[in-house]
mmCIF file of C-alpha atoms in Angstrom:
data_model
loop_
_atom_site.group_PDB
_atom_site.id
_atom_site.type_symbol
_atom_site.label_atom_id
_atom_site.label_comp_id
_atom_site.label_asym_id
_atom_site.label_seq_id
_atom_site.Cartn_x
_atom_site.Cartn_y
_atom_site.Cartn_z
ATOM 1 C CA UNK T 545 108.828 80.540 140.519
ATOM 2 C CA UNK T 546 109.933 77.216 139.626
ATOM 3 C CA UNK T 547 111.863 78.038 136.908
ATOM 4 C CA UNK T 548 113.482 81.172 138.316
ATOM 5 C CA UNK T 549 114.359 79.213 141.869
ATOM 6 C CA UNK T 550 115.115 75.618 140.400
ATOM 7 C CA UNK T 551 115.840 75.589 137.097
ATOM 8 C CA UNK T 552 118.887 73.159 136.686
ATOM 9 C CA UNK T 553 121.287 75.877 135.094
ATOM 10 C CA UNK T 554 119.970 79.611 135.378
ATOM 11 C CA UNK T 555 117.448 78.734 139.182
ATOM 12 C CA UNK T 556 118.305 81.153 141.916
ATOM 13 C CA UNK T 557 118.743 78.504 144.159
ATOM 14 C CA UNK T 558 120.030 75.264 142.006
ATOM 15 C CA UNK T 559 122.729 77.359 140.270
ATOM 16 C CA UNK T 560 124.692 78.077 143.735
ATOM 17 C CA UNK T 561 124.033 82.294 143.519
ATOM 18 C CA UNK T 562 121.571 81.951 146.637
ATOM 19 C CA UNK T 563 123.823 83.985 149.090
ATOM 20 C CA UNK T 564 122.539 84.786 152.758
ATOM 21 C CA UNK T 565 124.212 87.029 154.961
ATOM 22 C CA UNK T 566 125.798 90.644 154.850
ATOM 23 C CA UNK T 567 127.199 90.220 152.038
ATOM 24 C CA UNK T 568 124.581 88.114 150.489
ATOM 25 C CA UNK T 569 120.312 89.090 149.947
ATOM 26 C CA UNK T 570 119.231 87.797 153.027
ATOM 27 C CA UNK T 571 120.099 86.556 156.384
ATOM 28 C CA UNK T 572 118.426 83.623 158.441
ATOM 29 C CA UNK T 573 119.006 82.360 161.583
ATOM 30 C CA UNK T 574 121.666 80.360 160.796
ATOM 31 C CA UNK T 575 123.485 83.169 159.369
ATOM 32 C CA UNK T 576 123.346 84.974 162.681
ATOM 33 C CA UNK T 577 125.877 82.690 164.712
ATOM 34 C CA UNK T 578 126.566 79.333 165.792
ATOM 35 C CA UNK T 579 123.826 80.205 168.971
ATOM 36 C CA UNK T 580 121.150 79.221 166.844
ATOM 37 C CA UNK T 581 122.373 75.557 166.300
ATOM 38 C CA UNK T 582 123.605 75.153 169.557
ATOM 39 C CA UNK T 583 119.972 75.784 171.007
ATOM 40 C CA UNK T 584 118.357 73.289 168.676
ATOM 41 C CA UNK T 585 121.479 70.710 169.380
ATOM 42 C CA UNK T 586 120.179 71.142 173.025
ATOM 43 C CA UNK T 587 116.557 70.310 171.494
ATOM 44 C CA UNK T 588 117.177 67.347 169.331
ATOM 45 C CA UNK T 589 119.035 65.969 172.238
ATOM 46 C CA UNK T 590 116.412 66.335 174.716
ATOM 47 C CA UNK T 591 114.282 64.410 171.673
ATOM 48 C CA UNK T 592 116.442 61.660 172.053
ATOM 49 C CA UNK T 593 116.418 61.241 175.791
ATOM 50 C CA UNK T 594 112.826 61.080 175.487
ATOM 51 C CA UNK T 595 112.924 58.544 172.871
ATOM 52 C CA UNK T 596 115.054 55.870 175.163
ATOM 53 C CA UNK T 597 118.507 57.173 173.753
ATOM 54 C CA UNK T 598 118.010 54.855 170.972
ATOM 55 C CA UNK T 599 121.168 54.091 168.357
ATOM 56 C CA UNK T 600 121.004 55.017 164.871
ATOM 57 C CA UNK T 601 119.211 58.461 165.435
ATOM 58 C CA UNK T 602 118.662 60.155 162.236
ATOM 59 C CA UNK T 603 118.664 63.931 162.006
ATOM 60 C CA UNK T 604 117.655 65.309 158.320
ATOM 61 C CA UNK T 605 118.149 68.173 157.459
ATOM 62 C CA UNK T 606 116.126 69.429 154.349
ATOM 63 C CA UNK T 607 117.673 73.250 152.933
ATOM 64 C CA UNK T 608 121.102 72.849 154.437
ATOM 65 C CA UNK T 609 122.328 75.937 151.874
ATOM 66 C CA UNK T 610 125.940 75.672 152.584
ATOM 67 C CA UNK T 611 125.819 73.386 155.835
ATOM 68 C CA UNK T 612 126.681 75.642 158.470
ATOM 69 C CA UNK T 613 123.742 74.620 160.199
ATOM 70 C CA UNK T 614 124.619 70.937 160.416
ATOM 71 C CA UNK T 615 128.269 71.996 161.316
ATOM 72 C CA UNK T 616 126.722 73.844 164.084
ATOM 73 C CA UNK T 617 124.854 71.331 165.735
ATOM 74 C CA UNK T 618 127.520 68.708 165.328
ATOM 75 C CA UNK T 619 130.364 70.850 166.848
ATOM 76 C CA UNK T 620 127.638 71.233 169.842
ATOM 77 C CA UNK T 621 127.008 68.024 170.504
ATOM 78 C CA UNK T 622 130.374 66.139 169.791
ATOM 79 C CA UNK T 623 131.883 69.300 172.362
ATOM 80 C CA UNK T 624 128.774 68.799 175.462
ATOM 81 C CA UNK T 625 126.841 65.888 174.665
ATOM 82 C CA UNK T 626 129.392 62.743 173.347
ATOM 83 C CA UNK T 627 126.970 60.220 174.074
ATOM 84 C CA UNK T 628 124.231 62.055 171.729
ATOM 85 C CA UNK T 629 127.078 62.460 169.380
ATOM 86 C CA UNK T 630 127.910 58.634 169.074
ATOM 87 C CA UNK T 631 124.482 57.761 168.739
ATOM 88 C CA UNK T 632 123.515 60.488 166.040
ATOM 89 C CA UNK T 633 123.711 60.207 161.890
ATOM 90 C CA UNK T 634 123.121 63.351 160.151
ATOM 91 C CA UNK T 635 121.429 63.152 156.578
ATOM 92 C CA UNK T 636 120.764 65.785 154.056
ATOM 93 C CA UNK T 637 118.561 66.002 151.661
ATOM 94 C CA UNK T 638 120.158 68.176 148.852
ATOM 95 C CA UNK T 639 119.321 67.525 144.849
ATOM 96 C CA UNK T 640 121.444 69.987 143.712
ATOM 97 C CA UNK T 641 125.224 68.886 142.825
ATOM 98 C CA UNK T 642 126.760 72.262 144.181
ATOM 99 C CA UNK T 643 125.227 72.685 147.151
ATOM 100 C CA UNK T 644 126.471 69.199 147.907
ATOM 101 C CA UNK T 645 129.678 69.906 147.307
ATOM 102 C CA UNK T 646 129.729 72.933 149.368
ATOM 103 C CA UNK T 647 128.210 71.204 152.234
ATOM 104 C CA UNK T 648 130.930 68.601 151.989
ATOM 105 C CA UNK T 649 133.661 71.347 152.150
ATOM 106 C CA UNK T 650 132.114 72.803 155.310
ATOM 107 C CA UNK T 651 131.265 69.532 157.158
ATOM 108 C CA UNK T 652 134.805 67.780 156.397
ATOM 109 C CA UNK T 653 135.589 67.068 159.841
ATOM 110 C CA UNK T 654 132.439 65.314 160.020
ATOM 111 C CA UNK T 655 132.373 63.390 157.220
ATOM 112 C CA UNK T 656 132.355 60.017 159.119
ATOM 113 C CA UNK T 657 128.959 61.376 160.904
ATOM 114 C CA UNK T 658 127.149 63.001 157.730
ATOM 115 C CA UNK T 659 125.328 61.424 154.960
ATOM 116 C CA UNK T 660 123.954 62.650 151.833
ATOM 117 C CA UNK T 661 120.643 62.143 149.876
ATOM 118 C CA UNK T 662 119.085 63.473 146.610
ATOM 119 C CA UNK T 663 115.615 64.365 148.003
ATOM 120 C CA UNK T 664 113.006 62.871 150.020
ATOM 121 C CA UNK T 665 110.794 60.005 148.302
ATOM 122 C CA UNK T 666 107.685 57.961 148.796
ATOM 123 C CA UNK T 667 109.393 54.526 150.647
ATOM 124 C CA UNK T 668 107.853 52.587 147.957
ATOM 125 C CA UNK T 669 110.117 54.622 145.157
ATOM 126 C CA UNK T 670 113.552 54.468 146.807
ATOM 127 C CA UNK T 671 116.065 53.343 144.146
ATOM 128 C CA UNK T 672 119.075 50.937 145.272
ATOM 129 C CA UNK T 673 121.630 52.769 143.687
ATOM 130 C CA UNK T 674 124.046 54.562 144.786
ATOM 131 C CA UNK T 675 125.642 57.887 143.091
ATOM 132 C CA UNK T 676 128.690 59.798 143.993
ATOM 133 C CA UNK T 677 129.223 63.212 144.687
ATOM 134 C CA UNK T 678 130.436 65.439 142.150
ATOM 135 C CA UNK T 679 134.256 66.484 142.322
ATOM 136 C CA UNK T 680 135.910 63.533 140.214
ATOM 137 C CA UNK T 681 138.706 61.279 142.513
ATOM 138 C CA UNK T 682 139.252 63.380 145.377
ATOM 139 C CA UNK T 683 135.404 62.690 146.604
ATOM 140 C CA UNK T 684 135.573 59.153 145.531
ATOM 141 C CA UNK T 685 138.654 58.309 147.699
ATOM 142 C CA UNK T 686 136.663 60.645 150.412
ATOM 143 C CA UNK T 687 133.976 57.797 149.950
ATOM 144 C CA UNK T 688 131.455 60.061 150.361
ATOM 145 C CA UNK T 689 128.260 59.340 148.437
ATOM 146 C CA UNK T 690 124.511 61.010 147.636
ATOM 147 C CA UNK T 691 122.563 57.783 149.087
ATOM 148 C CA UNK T 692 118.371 57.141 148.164
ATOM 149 C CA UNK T 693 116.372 58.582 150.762
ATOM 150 C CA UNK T 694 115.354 56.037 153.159
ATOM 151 C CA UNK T 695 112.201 55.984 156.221
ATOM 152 C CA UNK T 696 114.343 56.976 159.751
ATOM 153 C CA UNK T 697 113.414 57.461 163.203
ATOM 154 C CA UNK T 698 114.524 60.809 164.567
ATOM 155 C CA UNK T 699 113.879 64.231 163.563
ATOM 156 C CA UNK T 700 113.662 65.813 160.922
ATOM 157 C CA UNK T 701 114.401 69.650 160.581
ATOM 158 C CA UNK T 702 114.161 72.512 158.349
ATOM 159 C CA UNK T 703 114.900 76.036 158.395
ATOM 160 C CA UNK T 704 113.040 78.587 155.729
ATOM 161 C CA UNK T 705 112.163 75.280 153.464
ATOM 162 C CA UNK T 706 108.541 75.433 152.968
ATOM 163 C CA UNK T 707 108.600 79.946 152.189
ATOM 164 C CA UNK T 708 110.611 79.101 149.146
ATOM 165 C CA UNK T 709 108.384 75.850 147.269
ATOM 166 C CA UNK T 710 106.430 77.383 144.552
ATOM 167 C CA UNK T 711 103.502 78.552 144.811
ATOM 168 C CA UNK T 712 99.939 79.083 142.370
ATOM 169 C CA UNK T 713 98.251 82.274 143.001
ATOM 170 C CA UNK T 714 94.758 81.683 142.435
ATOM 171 C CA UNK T 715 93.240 83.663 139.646
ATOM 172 C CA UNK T 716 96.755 84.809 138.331
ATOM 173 C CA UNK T 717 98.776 84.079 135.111
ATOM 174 C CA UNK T 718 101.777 85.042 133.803
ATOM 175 C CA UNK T 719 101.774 86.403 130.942
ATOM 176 C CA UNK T 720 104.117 88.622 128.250
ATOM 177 C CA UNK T 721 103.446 92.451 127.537
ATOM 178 C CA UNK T 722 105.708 92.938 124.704
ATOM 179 C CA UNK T 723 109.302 91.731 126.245
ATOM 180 C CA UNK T 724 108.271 91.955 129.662
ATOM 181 C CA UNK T 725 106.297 89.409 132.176
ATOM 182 C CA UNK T 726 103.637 90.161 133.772
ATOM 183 C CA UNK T 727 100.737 88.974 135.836
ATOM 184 C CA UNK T 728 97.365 88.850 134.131
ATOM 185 C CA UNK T 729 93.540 87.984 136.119
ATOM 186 C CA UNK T 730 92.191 85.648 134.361
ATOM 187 C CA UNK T 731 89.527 83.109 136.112
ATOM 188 C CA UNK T 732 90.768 79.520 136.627
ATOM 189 C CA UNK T 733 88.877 77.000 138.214
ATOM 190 C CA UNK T 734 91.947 74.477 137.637
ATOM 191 C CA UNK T 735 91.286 73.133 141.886
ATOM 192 C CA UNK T 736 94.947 74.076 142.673
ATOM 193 C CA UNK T 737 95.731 74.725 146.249
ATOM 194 C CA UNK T 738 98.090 77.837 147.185
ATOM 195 C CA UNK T 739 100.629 75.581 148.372
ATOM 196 C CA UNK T 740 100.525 72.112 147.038
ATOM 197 C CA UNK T 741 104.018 71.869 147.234
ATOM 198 C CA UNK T 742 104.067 72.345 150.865
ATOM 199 C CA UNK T 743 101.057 69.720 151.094
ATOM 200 C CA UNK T 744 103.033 67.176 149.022
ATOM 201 C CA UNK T 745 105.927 67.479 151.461
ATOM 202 C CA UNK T 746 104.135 67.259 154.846
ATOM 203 C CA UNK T 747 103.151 63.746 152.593
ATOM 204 C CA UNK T 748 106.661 62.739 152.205
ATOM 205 C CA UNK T 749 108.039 63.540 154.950
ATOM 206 C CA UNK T 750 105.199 61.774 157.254
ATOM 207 C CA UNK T 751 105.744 58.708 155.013
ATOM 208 C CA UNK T 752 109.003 57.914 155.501
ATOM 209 C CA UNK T 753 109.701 59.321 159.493
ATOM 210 C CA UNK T 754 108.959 55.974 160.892
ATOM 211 C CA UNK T 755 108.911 57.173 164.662
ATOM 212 C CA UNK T 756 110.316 60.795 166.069
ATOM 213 C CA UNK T 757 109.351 64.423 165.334
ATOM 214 C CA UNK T 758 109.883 67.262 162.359
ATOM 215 C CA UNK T 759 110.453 70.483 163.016
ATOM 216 C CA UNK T 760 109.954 73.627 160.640
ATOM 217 C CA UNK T 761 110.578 76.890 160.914
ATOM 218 C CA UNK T 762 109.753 79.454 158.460
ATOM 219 C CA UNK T 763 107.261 82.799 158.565
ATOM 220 C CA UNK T 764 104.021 82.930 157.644
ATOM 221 C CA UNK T 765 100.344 82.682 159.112
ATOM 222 C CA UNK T 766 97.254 81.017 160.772
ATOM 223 C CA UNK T 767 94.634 81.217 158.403
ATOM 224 C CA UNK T 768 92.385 83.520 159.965
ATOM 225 C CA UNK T 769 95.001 86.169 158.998
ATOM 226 C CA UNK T 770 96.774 84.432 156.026
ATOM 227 C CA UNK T 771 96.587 85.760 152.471
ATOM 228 C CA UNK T 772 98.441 84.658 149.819
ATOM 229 C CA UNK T 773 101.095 86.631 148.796
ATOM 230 C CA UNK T 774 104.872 86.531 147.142
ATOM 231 C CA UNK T 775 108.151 88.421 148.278
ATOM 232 C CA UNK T 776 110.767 88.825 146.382
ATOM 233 C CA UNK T 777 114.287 90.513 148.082
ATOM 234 C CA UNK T 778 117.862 90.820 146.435
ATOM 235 C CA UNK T 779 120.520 92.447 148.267
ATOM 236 C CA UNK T 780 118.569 93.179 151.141
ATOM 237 C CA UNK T 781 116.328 94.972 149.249
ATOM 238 C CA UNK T 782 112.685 94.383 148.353
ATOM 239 C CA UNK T 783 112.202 94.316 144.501
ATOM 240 C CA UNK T 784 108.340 95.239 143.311
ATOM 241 C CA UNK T 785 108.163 91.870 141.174
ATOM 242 C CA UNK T 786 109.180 88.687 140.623
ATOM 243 C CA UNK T 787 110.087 89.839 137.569
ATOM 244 C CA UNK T 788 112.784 91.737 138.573
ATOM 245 C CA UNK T 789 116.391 89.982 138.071
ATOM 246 C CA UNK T 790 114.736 86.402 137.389
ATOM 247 C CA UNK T 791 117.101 83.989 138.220
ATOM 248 C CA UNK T 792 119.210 86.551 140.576
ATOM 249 C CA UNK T 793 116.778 87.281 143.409
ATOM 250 C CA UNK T 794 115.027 85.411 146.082
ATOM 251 C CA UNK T 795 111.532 84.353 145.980
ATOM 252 C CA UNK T 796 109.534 83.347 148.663
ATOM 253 C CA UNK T 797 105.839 82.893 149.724
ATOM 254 C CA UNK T 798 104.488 82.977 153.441
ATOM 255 C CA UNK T 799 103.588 79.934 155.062
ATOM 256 C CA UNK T 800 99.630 78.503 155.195
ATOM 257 C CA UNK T 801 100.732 76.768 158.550
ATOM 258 C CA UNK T 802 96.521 75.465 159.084
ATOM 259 C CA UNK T 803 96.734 74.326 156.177
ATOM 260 C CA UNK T 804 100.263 72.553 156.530
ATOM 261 C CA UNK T 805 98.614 71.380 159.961
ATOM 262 C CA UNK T 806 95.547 69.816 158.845
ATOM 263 C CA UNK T 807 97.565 67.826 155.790
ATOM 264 C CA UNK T 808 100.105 66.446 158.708
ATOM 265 C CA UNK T 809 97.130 65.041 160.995
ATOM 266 C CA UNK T 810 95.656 63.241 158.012
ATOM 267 C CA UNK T 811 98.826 61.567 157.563
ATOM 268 C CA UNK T 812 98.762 60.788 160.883
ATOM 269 C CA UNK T 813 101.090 63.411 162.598
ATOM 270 C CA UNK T 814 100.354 65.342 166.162
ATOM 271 C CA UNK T 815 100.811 68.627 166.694
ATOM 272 C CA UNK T 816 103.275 68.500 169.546
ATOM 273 C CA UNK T 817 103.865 72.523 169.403
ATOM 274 C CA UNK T 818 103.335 75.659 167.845
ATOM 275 C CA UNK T 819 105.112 79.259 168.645
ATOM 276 C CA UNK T 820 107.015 81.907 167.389
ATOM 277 C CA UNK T 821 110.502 81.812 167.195
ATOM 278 C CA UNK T 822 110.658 84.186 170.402
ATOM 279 C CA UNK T 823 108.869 82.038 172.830
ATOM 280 C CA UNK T 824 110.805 78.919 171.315
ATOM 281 C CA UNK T 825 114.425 80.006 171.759
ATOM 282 C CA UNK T 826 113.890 81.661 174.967
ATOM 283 C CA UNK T 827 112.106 78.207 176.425
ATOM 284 C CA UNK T 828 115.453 76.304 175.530
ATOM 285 C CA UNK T 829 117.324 79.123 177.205
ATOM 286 C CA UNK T 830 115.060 78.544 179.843
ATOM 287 C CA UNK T 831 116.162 75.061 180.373
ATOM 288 C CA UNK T 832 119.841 74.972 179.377
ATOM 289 C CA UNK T 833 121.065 79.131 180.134
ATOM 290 C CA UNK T 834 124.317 77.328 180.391
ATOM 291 C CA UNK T 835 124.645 77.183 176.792
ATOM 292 C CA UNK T 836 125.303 81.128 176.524
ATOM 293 C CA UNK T 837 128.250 80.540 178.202
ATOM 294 C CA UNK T 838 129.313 77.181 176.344
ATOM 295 C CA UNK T 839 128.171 75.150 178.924
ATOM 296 C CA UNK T 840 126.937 71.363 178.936
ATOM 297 C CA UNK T 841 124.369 70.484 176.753
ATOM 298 C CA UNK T 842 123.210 67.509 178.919
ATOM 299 C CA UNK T 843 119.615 66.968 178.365
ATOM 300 C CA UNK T 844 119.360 66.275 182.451
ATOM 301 C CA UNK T 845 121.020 69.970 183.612
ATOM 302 C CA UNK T 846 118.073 71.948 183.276
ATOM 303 C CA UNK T 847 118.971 73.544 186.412
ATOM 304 C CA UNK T 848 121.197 77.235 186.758
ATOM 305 C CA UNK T 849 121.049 80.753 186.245
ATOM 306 C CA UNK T 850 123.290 82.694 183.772
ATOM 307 C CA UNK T 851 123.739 86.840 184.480
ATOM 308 C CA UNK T 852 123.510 89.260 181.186
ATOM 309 C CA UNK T 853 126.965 90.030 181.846
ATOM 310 C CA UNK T 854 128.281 86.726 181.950
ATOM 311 C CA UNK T 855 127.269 86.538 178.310
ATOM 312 C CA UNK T 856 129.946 87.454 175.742
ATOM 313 C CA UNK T 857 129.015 90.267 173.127
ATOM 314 C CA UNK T 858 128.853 88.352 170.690
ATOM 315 C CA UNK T 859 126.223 85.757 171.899
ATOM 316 C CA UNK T 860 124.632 88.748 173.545
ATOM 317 C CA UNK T 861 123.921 89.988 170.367
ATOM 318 C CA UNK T 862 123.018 86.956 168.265
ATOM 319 C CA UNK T 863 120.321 86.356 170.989
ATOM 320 C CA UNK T 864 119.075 89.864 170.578
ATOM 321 C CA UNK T 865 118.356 89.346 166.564
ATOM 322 C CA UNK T 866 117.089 85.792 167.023
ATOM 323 C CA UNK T 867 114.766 86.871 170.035
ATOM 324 C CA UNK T 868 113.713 90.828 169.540
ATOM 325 C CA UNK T 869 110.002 90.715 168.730
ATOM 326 C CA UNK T 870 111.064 93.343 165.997
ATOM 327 C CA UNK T 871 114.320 91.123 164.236
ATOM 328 C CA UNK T 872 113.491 87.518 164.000
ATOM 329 C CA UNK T 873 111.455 86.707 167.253
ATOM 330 C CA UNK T 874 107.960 87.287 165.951
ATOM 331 C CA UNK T 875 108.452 86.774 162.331
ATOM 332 C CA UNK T 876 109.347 83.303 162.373
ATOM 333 C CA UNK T 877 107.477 80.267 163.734
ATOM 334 C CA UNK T 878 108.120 77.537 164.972
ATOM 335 C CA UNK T 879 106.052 73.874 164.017
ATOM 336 C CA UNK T 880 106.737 70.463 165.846
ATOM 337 C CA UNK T 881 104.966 67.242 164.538
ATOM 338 C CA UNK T 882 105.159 63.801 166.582
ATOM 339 C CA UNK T 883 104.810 60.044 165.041
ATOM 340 C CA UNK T 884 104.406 57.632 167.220
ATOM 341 C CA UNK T 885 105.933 59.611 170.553
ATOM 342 C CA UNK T 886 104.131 59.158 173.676
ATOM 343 C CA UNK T 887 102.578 62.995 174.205
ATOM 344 C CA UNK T 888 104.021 63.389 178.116
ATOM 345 C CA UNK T 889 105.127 67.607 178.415
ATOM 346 C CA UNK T 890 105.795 69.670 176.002
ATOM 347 C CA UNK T 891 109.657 69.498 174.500
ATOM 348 C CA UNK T 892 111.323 72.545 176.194
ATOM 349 C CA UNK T 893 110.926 75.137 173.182
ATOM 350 C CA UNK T 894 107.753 74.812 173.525
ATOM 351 C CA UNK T 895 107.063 75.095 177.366
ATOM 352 C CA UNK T 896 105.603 78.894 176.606
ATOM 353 C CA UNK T 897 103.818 78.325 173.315
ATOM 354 C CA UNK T 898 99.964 79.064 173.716
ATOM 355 C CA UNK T 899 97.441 76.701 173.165
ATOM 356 C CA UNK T 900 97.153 76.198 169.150
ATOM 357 C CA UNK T 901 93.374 76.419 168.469
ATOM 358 C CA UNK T 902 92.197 73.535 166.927
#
């Protein structure tokens, strides 16, 4: 999985063929329409009201793909909430030169607001230097740089991140039959979790947030019904192995979110909600329906009522596939994690989240 996601020149992902959409193997909620940024804009900003409005508020954004999330939430907030805006840097965290480049192309008119970084890092392993962009003079003049990852207070965000770190599946090798992988049983006692990748983020990421919130969404499951398990799709198609088009399809795992839960309160994180993607979306609709009709996304009007047909087609039906229990509603979930935030209500996506056992 490593090798056919990341590997520098042949990976999935790291070689630039990762293509979402209808014309791609997938689509996310991103891919859907701008609605999807615009709601979390409206989050993040309600964040920062209830962190004092503080300057220098870092957003990071880890799995940008091409950065039409970013542009998203940007175009929100410098269009309904300027004061968010000015107070606001965006960072991503992107190792992979052509991704970086892409996102540069797509975020131009923000380049004064977005920054760039390699990957996230233990504080104590931050290097000094600086190292450009690929693209030869026309990014130098653009002064735009891939910076060392350094601790922020904010947010920090991520869309369909953790579903795509490899995985180990306990008792399973791969192994060659003639020309061909395969899996083999075999019994290992090696101590390797599922998802130590996932467990050596929630590490990294806790270490360097110095005060705010992160926020994942991804699919996957509790524990009481999690099972470990890989899916691999190309061209919106399910393929039967992972060994089908290596290097040309998309592999992912579902989330272990107790697991990813019980790692982030060891490093000293709160669980400040848990929900499906549903209940999430339709609690910041809840609070801002004004944004449906490209309203104000001022974290104070949570008053007003907006009528089904005052809605556009379009947003009508982006809010249908990010909502419908059957599309993306259900299937994706939604994970907030607080550092050193006062508890006080629940942040508006969460308002109709259930209790998370404990």
């Amino acid at each position: 999985m490593q090798n056919a996601l990341y590997h520098p020149e042949h990976g999935y992902y790291s070689s630039g063929r990762a293509a979402i959409g209808r014309h791609g193997d997938f689509f996310t909620s991103v891919s859907v329409g701008p609605l999807f940024g615009q709601l979390l804009a409206a989050q993040f900003a309600e964040i920062w009201d209830r962190m004092g409005r503080i300057d220098n508020f870092v957003i990071v954004e880890q799995g940008a793909h091409d950065g039409q999330f970013a542009r998203d939430v940007l175009e929100a907030m410098q269009q309904r909430a300027p004061d968010f805006f000015s107070a606001v840097r965006y960072r991503i965290a992107e190792p992979f030169p052509i991704w970086r480049d892409r996102q540069q192309k797509v975020l131009e008119p923000f380049l004064g607001k977005v920054e760039w970084c390699r990957e996230l890092s233990s504080p104590s392993k931050i290097s000094p230097h600086l190292n450009p962009l690929p693209g030869g003079e026309e990014d130098a003049k653009r002064q735009v740089r891939a910076k060392p990852f350094e601790p922020f207070t904010g947010v920090h965000f991520s869309n369909e991140l953790l579903d795509a770190m490899p995985i180990h599946l306990p008792g399973k090798l791969v192994d060659l039959d003639g020309d061909e992988f395969v899996f083999i049983d075999r019994a290992v006692s090696d101590g390797a979790r599922f998802n130590q990748r996932a467990l050596d983020w929630i590490d990294k990421v806790a270490a360097n947030l110095q005060r705010g919130y992160i926020i994942a969404v991804d699919y996957g499951h509790m524990r009481d019904e999690f099972e470990p398990a890989i899916q691999v799709r190309a061209q919106h198609r399910h393929l039967d192995s992972p060994f089908e088009q290596i290097g040309q399809a998309d592999i992912t795992a579902h989330v272990d979110w107790t697991s990813v839960i019980e790692r982030a309160k060891k490093d000293g994180l709160r669980v400040a909600g848990f929900t499906d993607q549903h209940h999430f979306l339709t609690g910041l609709l809840s609070s801002w329906p004004e944004i449906l009709q490209a309203g104000s996304l001022d974290s104070t009007a949570l008053s007003g009522q907006v009528r089904v047909t005052d809605v556009n087609g379009k947003a009508q039906r982006e809010m249908q596939t990010l909502l419908h229990p059957e599309m993306m509603g259900r299937s994706f979930q939604v994970l907030a994690l607080a550092k050193d935030v006062d508890p006080g209500p629940p942040l508006s996506g969460f308002k109709f989240a259930r209790p998370l056992e404990q």
